[in-house]
Amino acid sequence: MTARKAQRTARLIDLLSRRRVIHLSEAAALLGVSEMTVRRDIATNQGQIAYLGGHILAAAEIEADIPYELATAADSHAAAKREACVHAVRKIRPDETIFIDCGTTLIHLIDLIPDNYQITAICYAMNVAERLSRKPNVTIIMLGGVYHPASASFSGTHDFDILNSVGINAAFLSAAGVDAKRGATCEHFHEAVVKQKVMSLARENYLVIDSSKIGKLKRAFFSAMDGFDAVITENGEVASDSFRPQV
């Protein structure tokens, strides 16, 4: 390793220790080199630095540092989440563009996508992007912004221009609560903004949840139940209008 390369690597690691996540273009500007040079530096330091969907982070972030809230959710109702995704994966078709929401439920959906499917997947959560990167024929579009460790997701509206330029065939949404009167809600307000934007653009919107979420109401509202083409649980596909309050 040359002295300059070693200096760049040390500076990049120092930046990550303070910033945790940094966009490739910003790293290149701060280091005074091209984006290609930064990517080459990362390629020769994969034990320390990782590159994911246009963002740079410490390798340990992917390998071990799962936020507590996310890790706890991953262990909760895991079998039901996977079974819901067994039903949901039937909505994914080759050569289409899909959106995969943040959280732990839809990680199972990614695992079930056939390896020979050539699809484009849009996401905004680090754990989702990492799992998608294991699929050989998936092109990843990752939305960036401010990183939120609790949900391993990013917030910000500057990447909405990217969403406006992409045709989304199907969006797979998650929720922390589904209430017949109030609709679908989640834990974090920044997630609700992304969900609403995607739902306004996607041709088909599917809410994928395990049944433990039904009857719960969380603080961040993002859609009435009639905004979904279907709700998919471990028991299969349910028409969204079946969640309307009884009169």
XYZ file of N, CA and C in Angstrom:
741
model
N 0.844 -1.195 0.000
C 0.000 0.000 0.000
C 0.880 1.246 0.000
N 0.620 2.183 -0.899
C 1.389 3.416 -0.971
C 1.077 4.303 0.226
N 1.976 5.259 0.468
C 1.788 6.157 1.606
C 0.510 6.975 1.460
N 0.231 7.456 0.235
C -0.983 8.247 0.019
C -2.241 7.425 0.246
N -2.191 6.201 -0.254
C -3.352 5.326 -0.087
C -3.585 5.024 1.388
N -2.503 4.799 2.119
C -2.609 4.524 3.555
C -3.177 5.721 4.293
N -2.764 6.919 3.880
C -3.286 8.140 4.502
C -4.774 8.306 4.224
N -5.183 8.035 2.969
C -6.610 8.135 2.630
C -7.428 7.136 3.436
N -6.907 5.919 3.529
C -7.629 4.879 4.265
C -7.773 5.254 5.730
N -6.704 5.759 6.318
C -6.746 6.153 7.729
C -7.741 7.286 7.947
N -7.762 8.231 7.010
C -8.686 9.347 7.141
C -10.130 8.891 6.974
N -10.352 7.961 6.054
C -11.698 7.440 5.834
C -12.195 6.693 7.065
N -11.333 5.892 7.660
C -11.702 5.168 8.876
C -12.009 6.140 10.005
N -11.221 7.227 10.078
C -11.469 8.247 11.099
C -12.827 8.914 10.873
N -13.147 9.208 9.616
C -14.444 9.807 9.293
C -15.587 8.888 9.713
N -15.432 7.589 9.441
C -16.478 6.623 9.773
C -16.638 6.467 11.276
N -15.571 6.644 12.020
C -15.664 6.541 13.478
C -16.507 7.669 14.056
N -16.567 8.792 13.311
C -17.338 9.947 13.768
C -18.690 10.073 13.090
N -18.780 9.590 11.868
C -19.996 9.763 11.063
C -20.804 8.479 10.905
N -20.181 7.353 11.049
C -20.773 6.025 10.913
C -21.076 5.645 9.476
N -21.728 6.537 8.721
C -22.048 6.292 7.320
C -21.734 7.554 6.524
N -21.125 7.391 5.358
C -20.812 8.534 4.513
C -21.039 8.157 3.057
N -21.597 9.065 2.273
C -21.862 8.781 0.866
C -20.559 8.792 0.084
N -20.493 7.963 -0.958
C -19.290 7.843 -1.771
C -18.846 9.186 -2.341
N -19.776 9.957 -2.888
C -19.411 11.236 -3.510
C -18.843 12.208 -2.494
N -19.391 12.195 -1.277
C -18.894 13.082 -0.229
C -17.500 12.660 0.214
N -17.285 11.341 0.328
C -15.963 10.838 0.709
C -14.914 11.243 -0.317
N -15.271 11.128 -1.587
C -14.338 11.502 -2.654
C -13.980 12.979 -2.574
N -14.970 13.820 -2.308
C -14.732 15.260 -2.204
C -13.846 15.587 -1.008
N -14.097 14.950 0.117
C -13.312 15.206 1.319
C -11.868 14.734 1.178
N -11.681 13.645 0.444
C -10.338 13.099 0.257
C -9.612 13.713 -0.932
N -10.333 14.449 -1.770
C -9.725 15.090 -2.917
C -9.330 14.132 -4.023
N -10.087 13.054 -4.170
C -9.809 12.073 -5.223
C -11.116 11.714 -5.924
N -11.035 10.891 -6.955
C -12.238 10.468 -7.673
C -12.987 9.391 -6.897
N -14.257 9.212 -7.244
C -15.052 8.156 -6.617
C -14.455 6.780 -6.921
N -13.910 6.611 -8.130
C -13.290 5.345 -8.494
C -12.100 5.038 -7.599
N -11.311 6.059 -7.263
C -10.167 5.855 -6.371
C -10.629 5.415 -4.997
N -11.694 6.035 -4.493
C -12.224 5.644 -3.183
C -12.693 4.196 -3.209
N -13.366 3.815 -4.287
C -13.855 2.436 -4.389
C -12.694 1.450 -4.458
N -11.630 1.820 -5.127
C -10.454 0.944 -5.160
C -9.840 0.806 -3.766
N -9.786 1.922 -3.043
C -9.260 1.869 -1.676
C -10.103 0.939 -0.808
N -11.418 1.018 -0.968
C -12.321 0.162 -0.189
C -12.102 -1.306 -0.547
N -11.934 -1.580 -1.845
C -11.769 -2.962 -2.313
C -10.552 -3.640 -1.710
N -9.526 -2.863 -1.390
C -8.309 -3.438 -0.815
C -8.299 -3.377 0.711
N -9.411 -2.907 1.293
C -9.522 -2.838 2.754
C -10.881 -3.348 3.222
N -11.318 -4.465 2.626
C -12.663 -4.961 2.906
C -12.832 -5.454 4.339
N -11.731 -5.721 4.999
C -11.845 -6.137 6.391
C -12.212 -4.995 7.315
N -11.973 -3.753 6.847
C -12.233 -2.580 7.676
C -13.366 -1.705 7.149
N -13.501 -1.646 5.824
C -14.455 -0.730 5.211
C -15.384 -1.486 4.266
N -16.650 -1.121 4.277
C -17.639 -1.754 3.397
C -18.299 -0.704 2.517
N -18.731 -1.127 1.342
C -19.428 -0.253 0.398
C -20.779 -0.867 0.103
N -21.828 -0.077 0.294
C -23.171 -0.622 0.174
C -24.115 0.421 -0.403
N -24.557 0.176 -1.644
C -25.557 1.036 -2.253
C -25.178 2.504 -2.321
N -23.889 2.787 -2.618
C -23.453 4.170 -2.718
C -23.008 4.772 -1.406
N -23.047 3.998 -0.331
C -22.666 4.474 0.995
C -21.495 3.659 1.530
N -20.656 4.323 2.322
C -19.488 3.685 2.911
C -19.709 3.585 4.408
N -19.361 2.442 4.979
C -19.493 2.242 6.408
C -18.428 1.260 6.869
N -18.214 1.209 8.157
C -17.256 0.255 8.698
C -17.771 -1.158 8.468
N -16.875 -2.079 8.122
C -17.289 -3.457 7.851
C -18.013 -4.064 9.044
N -17.612 -3.665 10.237
C -18.231 -4.215 11.445
C -19.696 -3.837 11.564
N -20.096 -2.726 10.932
C -21.500 -2.312 10.980
C -22.390 -3.367 10.349
N -21.923 -3.962 9.250
C -22.699 -4.988 8.561
C -22.568 -6.318 9.267
N -21.369 -6.630 9.713
C -21.099 -7.961 10.253
C -21.686 -8.186 11.630
N -21.699 -7.118 12.481
C -22.076 -7.380 13.862
C -22.979 -6.345 14.502
N -22.871 -5.098 14.124
C -23.522 -4.035 14.873
C -24.945 -3.799 14.413
N -25.848 -4.692 14.782
C -27.269 -4.527 14.495
C -27.899 -3.757 15.647
N -28.600 -2.666 15.371
C -29.201 -1.890 16.446
C -30.083 -2.749 17.339
N -30.124 -2.429 18.638
C -30.860 -3.236 19.611
C -32.319 -3.380 19.235
N -32.953 -2.261 18.886
C -34.380 -2.300 18.558
C -34.639 -3.215 17.375
N -33.780 -3.156 16.380
C -33.939 -3.986 15.194
C -33.692 -5.445 15.528
N -32.671 -5.709 16.329
C -32.347 -7.082 16.705
C -33.473 -7.708 17.515
N -34.080 -6.918 18.398
C -35.199 -7.418 19.188
C -36.379 -7.771 18.297
N -36.669 -6.903 17.330
C -37.782 -7.153 16.415
C -37.550 -8.389 15.564
N -36.293 -8.638 15.225
C -35.980 -9.773 14.369
C -36.337 -11.094 15.039
N -36.246 -11.123 16.358
C -36.530 -12.351 17.095
C -38.020 -12.529 17.374
N -38.805 -11.481 17.164
C -40.212 -11.506 17.520
C -41.072 -12.004 16.355
N -41.804 -13.107 16.587
C -42.726 -13.652 15.591
C -42.033 -13.981 14.266
N -40.804 -14.465 14.350
C -40.005 -14.709 13.136
C -40.672 -15.714 12.205
N -41.229 -16.772 12.747
C -41.846 -17.800 11.907
C -43.047 -17.242 11.151
N -43.854 -16.428 11.827
C -45.032 -15.839 11.186
C -44.612 -14.843 10.109
N -43.553 -14.083 10.363
C -43.054 -13.124 9.371
C -42.596 -13.840 8.109
N -41.871 -14.923 8.306
C -41.388 -15.666 7.143
C -42.556 -16.253 6.351
N -43.555 -16.781 7.058
C -44.699 -17.383 6.375
C -45.477 -16.323 5.593
N -45.582 -15.118 6.140
C -46.234 -14.029 5.407
C -45.482 -13.728 4.118
N -44.160 -13.790 4.199
C -43.345 -13.507 3.014
C -43.403 -14.640 1.987
N -43.672 -15.852 2.439
C -43.878 -16.961 1.501
C -45.058 -16.649 0.589
N -46.089 -16.044 1.152
C -47.254 -15.640 0.355
C -46.935 -14.405 -0.492
N -46.176 -13.472 0.092
C -45.911 -12.210 -0.600
C -44.987 -12.360 -1.798
N -44.056 -13.296 -1.748
C -43.065 -13.424 -2.827
C -43.725 -13.780 -4.158
N -44.930 -14.303 -4.118
C -45.656 -14.634 -5.350
C -46.011 -13.374 -6.144
N -45.941 -12.226 -5.494
C -46.240 -10.963 -6.170
C -45.026 -10.393 -6.909
N -43.879 -11.007 -6.730
C -42.661 -10.528 -7.385
C -42.495 -11.237 -8.723
N -42.293 -10.444 -9.762
C -42.149 -10.993 -11.113
C -40.790 -10.593 -11.689
N -40.201 -11.457 -12.518
C -38.893 -11.133 -13.118
C -38.965 -9.862 -13.953
N -37.835 -9.183 -14.053
C -37.674 -8.006 -14.915
C -38.556 -6.836 -14.499
N -38.905 -6.772 -13.215
C -39.688 -5.649 -12.718
C -38.909 -4.910 -11.628
N -39.452 -3.773 -11.223
C -38.850 -2.962 -10.170
C -39.747 -2.995 -8.948
N -39.150 -3.290 -7.794
C -39.918 -3.385 -6.559
C -39.319 -2.459 -5.499
N -40.118 -2.133 -4.514
C -39.652 -1.400 -3.336
C -39.786 -2.316 -2.137
N -38.743 -2.374 -1.311
C -38.781 -3.190 -0.096
C -38.566 -2.275 1.100
N -39.522 -2.260 1.986
C -39.540 -1.381 3.146
C -38.508 -1.817 4.192
N -38.347 -0.975 5.213
C -37.395 -1.289 6.278
C -38.016 -2.249 7.294
N -37.231 -2.604 8.309
C -37.711 -3.512 9.344
C -37.152 -4.907 9.191
N -37.757 -5.846 9.899
C -37.259 -7.224 9.911
C -38.146 -8.214 9.168
N -39.395 -7.868 8.951
C -40.305 -8.796 8.267
C -39.854 -9.076 6.839
N -39.554 -8.039 6.089
C -39.294 -8.186 4.656
C -37.902 -8.723 4.331
N -37.065 -8.885 5.351
C -35.793 -9.588 5.149
C -36.070 -11.004 4.651
N -37.122 -11.608 5.170
C -37.495 -12.967 4.749
C -37.947 -12.973 3.289
N -38.590 -11.904 2.860
C -39.024 -11.808 1.461
C -37.819 -11.847 0.530
N -36.773 -11.132 0.890
C -35.563 -11.100 0.066
C -34.968 -12.497 -0.063
N -34.912 -13.218 1.047
C -34.345 -14.568 1.025
C -35.114 -15.491 0.079
N -36.397 -15.207 -0.106
C -37.248 -16.078 -0.917
C -37.264 -15.716 -2.399
N -36.683 -14.584 -2.767
C -36.634 -14.210 -4.185
C -35.745 -15.195 -4.935
N -36.236 -15.827 -5.991
C -35.410 -16.783 -6.744
C -34.134 -16.121 -7.261
N -33.025 -16.824 -7.156
C -31.732 -16.254 -7.544
C -31.657 -15.908 -9.028
N -32.495 -16.554 -9.831
C -32.432 -16.280 -11.277
C -33.320 -15.109 -11.698
N -34.028 -14.487 -10.760
C -34.870 -13.344 -11.082
C -34.000 -12.096 -11.257
N -34.105 -11.468 -12.400
C -33.437 -10.197 -12.629
C -34.431 -9.085 -12.307
N -34.215 -8.424 -11.193
C -35.115 -7.365 -10.753
C -34.294 -6.174 -10.253
N -34.961 -5.026 -10.181
C -34.388 -3.851 -9.541
C -35.134 -3.639 -8.234
N -34.394 -3.474 -7.151
C -35.001 -3.309 -5.830
C -34.588 -1.979 -5.218
N -35.574 -1.201 -4.796
C -35.337 0.077 -4.133
C -35.507 -0.124 -2.630
N -34.594 0.449 -1.851
C -34.700 0.324 -0.397
C -34.084 1.548 0.270
N -34.264 1.650 1.586
C -33.663 2.764 2.320
C -33.164 2.322 3.690
N -32.991 1.016 3.854
C -32.507 0.470 5.123
C -31.254 -0.360 4.889
N -30.303 -0.232 5.786
C -29.013 -0.879 5.619
C -29.126 -2.403 5.653
N -29.942 -2.929 6.585
C -30.058 -4.390 6.675
C -30.745 -4.968 5.432
N -31.653 -4.215 4.853
C -32.331 -4.657 3.630
C -31.354 -4.657 2.454
N -30.581 -3.577 2.326
C -29.610 -3.485 1.228
C -28.551 -4.576 1.328
N -28.100 -4.846 2.537
C -27.082 -5.888 2.723
C -27.611 -7.243 2.285
N -28.855 -7.539 2.627
C -29.430 -8.837 2.254
C -29.663 -8.906 0.744
N -30.099 -7.800 0.156
C -30.293 -7.757 -1.294
C -28.979 -7.979 -2.043
N -27.885 -7.496 -1.465
C -26.582 -7.609 -2.144
C -26.141 -9.059 -2.308
N -26.772 -9.969 -1.601
C -26.445 -11.393 -1.724
C -27.126 -12.044 -2.933
N -28.087 -11.333 -3.511
C -28.800 -11.861 -4.662
C -28.054 -11.495 -5.944
N -27.644 -12.483 -6.741
C -26.740 -12.217 -7.871
C -27.338 -11.387 -8.996
N -28.660 -11.393 -9.152
C -29.278 -10.723 -10.292
C -30.145 -9.531 -9.897
N -29.924 -9.015 -8.698
C -30.695 -7.865 -8.224
C -29.861 -6.591 -8.345
N -30.444 -5.573 -8.976
C -29.845 -4.246 -9.017
C -30.451 -3.433 -7.880
N -29.594 -2.871 -7.028
C -30.060 -2.158 -5.834
C -30.021 -0.653 -6.053
N -31.138 0.004 -5.725
C -31.174 1.462 -5.644
C -31.433 1.792 -4.180
N -30.441 2.392 -3.531
C -30.570 2.687 -2.100
C -30.732 4.178 -1.886
N -31.802 4.564 -1.185
C -32.049 5.958 -0.863
C -31.227 6.331 0.370
N -30.590 7.489 0.324
C -29.718 7.891 1.429
C -30.309 9.003 2.267
N -29.437 9.644 3.052
C -29.860 10.720 3.936
C -29.276 10.551 5.309
N -30.013 10.966 6.326
C -29.580 10.853 7.710
C -29.838 9.425 8.198
N -28.829 8.839 8.832
C -28.939 7.451 9.281
C -29.579 7.372 10.669
N -30.541 6.445 10.825
C -31.231 6.222 12.098
C -30.931 4.813 12.600
N -30.047 4.679 13.590
C -29.622 3.347 14.047
C -30.756 2.456 14.551
N -31.781 3.045 15.164
C -32.848 2.228 15.759
C -33.531 1.331 14.741
N -33.659 1.832 13.495
C -34.303 1.037 12.454
C -33.359 0.744 11.299
N -32.083 1.139 11.441
C -31.060 0.949 10.403
C -31.489 1.558 9.071
N -32.271 2.634 9.134
C -32.810 3.242 7.918
C -32.331 4.683 7.765
N -32.556 5.222 6.562
C -32.149 6.583 6.248
C -33.383 7.454 6.042
N -33.228 8.749 6.330
C -34.325 9.682 6.080
C -33.820 10.861 5.267
N -34.743 11.531 4.589
C -34.401 12.675 3.753
C -35.212 12.634 2.473
N -35.537 13.799 1.960
C -36.375 13.871 0.760
C -35.585 14.162 -0.502
N -34.240 14.376 -0.385
C -33.471 14.745 -1.564
C -33.395 13.624 -2.591
N -33.562 12.379 -2.151
C -33.535 11.253 -3.087
C -34.908 10.953 -3.689
N -35.902 11.762 -3.364
C -37.237 11.549 -3.938
C -37.234 11.769 -5.438
N -36.282 12.562 -5.931
C -36.155 12.734 -7.378
C -35.837 11.403 -8.051
N -35.065 10.580 -7.348
C -34.760 9.242 -7.876
C -36.043 8.427 -7.972
N -36.853 8.474 -6.927
C -38.111 7.735 -6.940
C -39.013 8.210 -8.074
N -39.039 9.514 -8.299
C -39.886 10.063 -9.359
C -39.467 9.589 -10.739
N -38.205 9.208 -10.881
C -37.685 8.810 -12.191
C -37.761 7.306 -12.424
N -38.243 6.554 -11.443
C -38.275 5.089 -11.547
C -39.724 4.606 -11.585
N -39.990 3.634 -12.446
C -41.307 3.000 -12.471
C -41.330 1.834 -11.507
N -42.117 1.947 -10.438
C -42.180 0.901 -9.408
C -43.388 0.012 -9.676
N -43.127 -1.246 -9.976
C -44.220 -2.182 -10.251
C -44.958 -2.586 -8.981
N -44.210 -2.904 -7.934
C -44.844 -3.351 -6.694
C -44.044 -2.870 -5.499
N -44.743 -2.356 -4.492
C -44.114 -1.925 -3.248
C -44.556 -2.861 -2.134
N -43.583 -3.322 -1.361
C -43.854 -4.197 -0.228
C -43.584 -3.399 1.038
N -44.658 -3.098 1.767
C -44.592 -2.222 2.930
C -44.704 -3.019 4.222
N -44.063 -2.502 5.252
C -44.189 -3.095 6.587
C -44.885 -2.104 7.496
N -45.378 -2.575 8.621
C -46.045 -1.707 9.593
C -45.866 -2.289 10.987
N -45.863 -1.411 11.974
C -45.784 -1.854 13.363
C -47.166 -1.989 13.975
N -48.157 -1.402 13.284
C -49.521 -1.505 13.767
C -50.521 -1.362 12.641
N -51.636 -2.111 12.753
C -52.730 -2.015 11.779
C -54.032 -1.906 12.564
N -54.660 -0.742 12.441
C -55.888 -0.462 13.168
C -57.024 -0.269 12.169
N -58.148 -0.915 12.402
C -59.258 -0.870 11.450
C -59.726 0.550 11.179
N -59.718 1.404 12.198
C -60.205 2.772 12.038
C -59.121 3.715 11.548
N -57.920 3.615 12.104
C -56.862 4.590 11.795
C -55.972 4.165 10.637
N -55.843 2.864 10.407
C -55.028 2.402 9.297
C -53.675 1.868 9.720
N -52.683 1.981 8.816
C -51.346 1.435 9.043
C -50.439 2.494 9.663
N -49.716 2.088 10.694
C -48.827 2.999 11.402
C -47.477 2.334 11.639
N -46.476 3.175 11.919
C -45.140 2.648 12.206
C -44.544 3.402 13.388
N -43.342 2.987 13.802
C -42.723 3.558 14.991
C -42.077 4.914 14.741
N -41.570 5.139 13.518
C -40.732 6.302 13.255
C -41.332 7.195 12.173
N -41.368 8.488 12.444
C -41.985 9.429 11.516
C -41.227 9.520 10.190
N -39.907 9.385 10.232
C -39.155 9.500 8.983
C -39.469 8.347 8.031
N -39.841 7.185 8.578
C -40.230 6.056 7.733
C -41.560 6.340 7.038
N -42.475 6.950 7.752
C -43.803 7.219 7.204
C -43.725 8.086 5.946
N -42.808 9.048 5.939
C -42.651 9.938 4.784
C -42.234 9.148 3.544
N -41.285 8.234 3.717
C -40.814 7.416 2.589
C -41.919 6.487 2.112
N -42.593 5.840 3.031
C -43.671 4.922 2.672
C -44.747 5.629 1.848
N -45.144 6.808 2.298
C -46.196 7.548 1.599
C -45.767 7.946 0.189
N -44.528 8.369 0.049
C -44.036 8.746 -1.272
C -44.039 7.549 -2.212
N -43.528 6.434 -1.737
C -43.468 5.232 -2.571
C -44.864 4.771 -2.962
N -45.782 4.774 -2.003
C -47.139 4.319 -2.280
C -47.832 5.179 -3.326
N -47.464 6.457 -3.377
C -48.072 7.351 -4.365
C -47.571 7.060 -5.773
N -46.460 6.340 -5.890
C -45.842 6.075 -7.189
C -46.003 4.640 -7.674
N -46.116 3.708 -6.754
C -46.129 2.290 -7.127
C -47.446 1.880 -7.784
N -47.356 0.964 -8.731
C -48.556 0.441 -9.390
C -49.345 -0.447 -8.426
N -48.633 -1.235 -7.627
C -49.275 -2.127 -6.658
C -48.628 -1.918 -5.292
N -49.444 -1.875 -4.240
C -48.948 -1.708 -2.872
C -49.435 -2.856 -1.995
N -48.483 -3.562 -1.393
C -48.825 -4.695 -0.532
C -48.284 -4.458 0.869
N -49.164 -4.596 1.855
C -48.751 -4.514 3.244
C -48.479 -5.928 3.741
N -47.255 -6.178 4.172
C -46.842 -7.518 4.605
C -46.563 -7.473 6.105
N -47.370 -8.152 6.884
C -47.255 -8.128 8.343
C -47.554 -9.511 8.911
N -47.121 -9.748 10.140
C -47.628 -10.920 10.850
C -48.833 -10.460 11.669
N -49.688 -11.380 12.019
C -50.983 -11.027 12.607
C -50.874 -10.368 13.978
N -49.703 -10.410 14.608
C -49.550 -9.749 15.903
C -49.673 -8.230 15.781
N -49.493 -7.697 14.563
C -49.577 -6.250 14.358
C -51.020 -5.757 14.263
N -51.954 -6.670 14.015
C -53.350 -6.284 13.842
C -53.950 -5.845 15.176
N -54.599 -4.690 15.160
C -55.193 -4.156 16.374
C -54.293 -3.190 17.116
N -53.048 -3.038 16.659
C -52.118 -2.121 17.306
C -52.103 -0.778 16.583
N -51.864 0.278 17.334
C -51.797 1.625 16.783
C -50.507 2.279 17.267
N -49.620 2.633 16.335
C -48.361 3.284 16.665
C -48.438 4.765 16.329
N -47.393 5.500 16.648
C -47.475 6.966 16.598
C -47.430 7.574 15.203
N -46.795 6.895 14.225
C -46.598 7.508 12.907
C -47.536 6.882 11.871
N -48.584 7.606 11.521
C -49.538 7.132 10.510
C -48.941 7.285 9.118
N -49.198 6.273 8.252
C -48.754 6.457 6.866
C -49.782 6.075 5.810
N -50.819 5.295 6.129
C -51.824 4.996 5.106
C -53.105 4.432 5.704
N -54.221 4.853 5.100
C -55.485 4.177 5.386
C -55.434 2.796 4.740
N -56.272 1.895 5.183
C -56.191 0.517 4.695
C -56.568 0.390 3.227
N -57.386 1.312 2.719
C -57.750 1.216 1.308
C -56.626 1.685 0.374
N -55.500 2.079 0.968
C -54.338 2.433 0.159
C -53.546 1.231 -0.319
N -53.890 0.052 0.194
C -53.175 -1.176 -0.176
C -54.016 -2.035 -1.104
N -53.354 -2.659 -2.050
C -54.050 -3.611 -2.923
C -54.423 -4.869 -2.162
N -53.609 -5.207 -1.184
C -53.901 -6.365 -0.336
C -53.032 -6.296 0.905
N -53.490 -6.943 1.949
C -52.708 -7.143 3.167
C -52.332 -8.617 3.202
N -51.064 -8.898 3.413
C -50.577 -10.277 3.395
C -50.013 -10.629 4.765
N -50.576 -11.664 5.377
C -50.110 -12.149 6.675
C -49.687 -13.599 6.546
N -49.330 -14.199 7.671
C -48.951 -15.615 7.647
C -50.112 -16.513 7.225
N -51.322 -15.976 7.273
C -52.505 -16.741 6.872
C -52.872 -16.549 5.411
N -52.074 -15.754 4.696
C -52.319 -15.548 3.281
C -52.756 -14.120 2.976
N -53.311 -13.944 1.791
C -53.697 -12.617 1.308
C -55.108 -12.270 1.766
N -55.240 -11.048 2.280
C -56.524 -10.571 2.769
C -56.838 -9.257 2.068
N -58.036 -9.092 1.581
C -58.424 -7.834 0.942
C -58.328 -6.702 1.963
N -57.788 -5.567 1.535
C -57.587 -4.457 2.466
C -58.903 -3.934 3.031
N -60.002 -4.060 2.255
C -61.275 -3.520 2.753
C -61.854 -4.347 3.894
N -61.281 -5.532 4.147
C -61.755 -6.341 5.270
C -61.336 -5.736 6.609
N -60.437 -4.754 6.568
C -59.988 -4.095 7.786
C -60.794 -2.832 8.079
N -61.759 -2.521 7.246
C -62.575 -1.338 7.500
C -63.380 -1.538 8.788
N -63.562 -0.462 9.567
C -64.331 -0.587 10.819
C -65.779 -0.948 10.541
N -66.351 -1.754 11.389
C -67.741 -2.170 11.252
C -68.658 -1.007 11.653
N -69.718 -0.838 10.898
C -70.681 0.225 11.206
C -72.039 -0.382 11.541
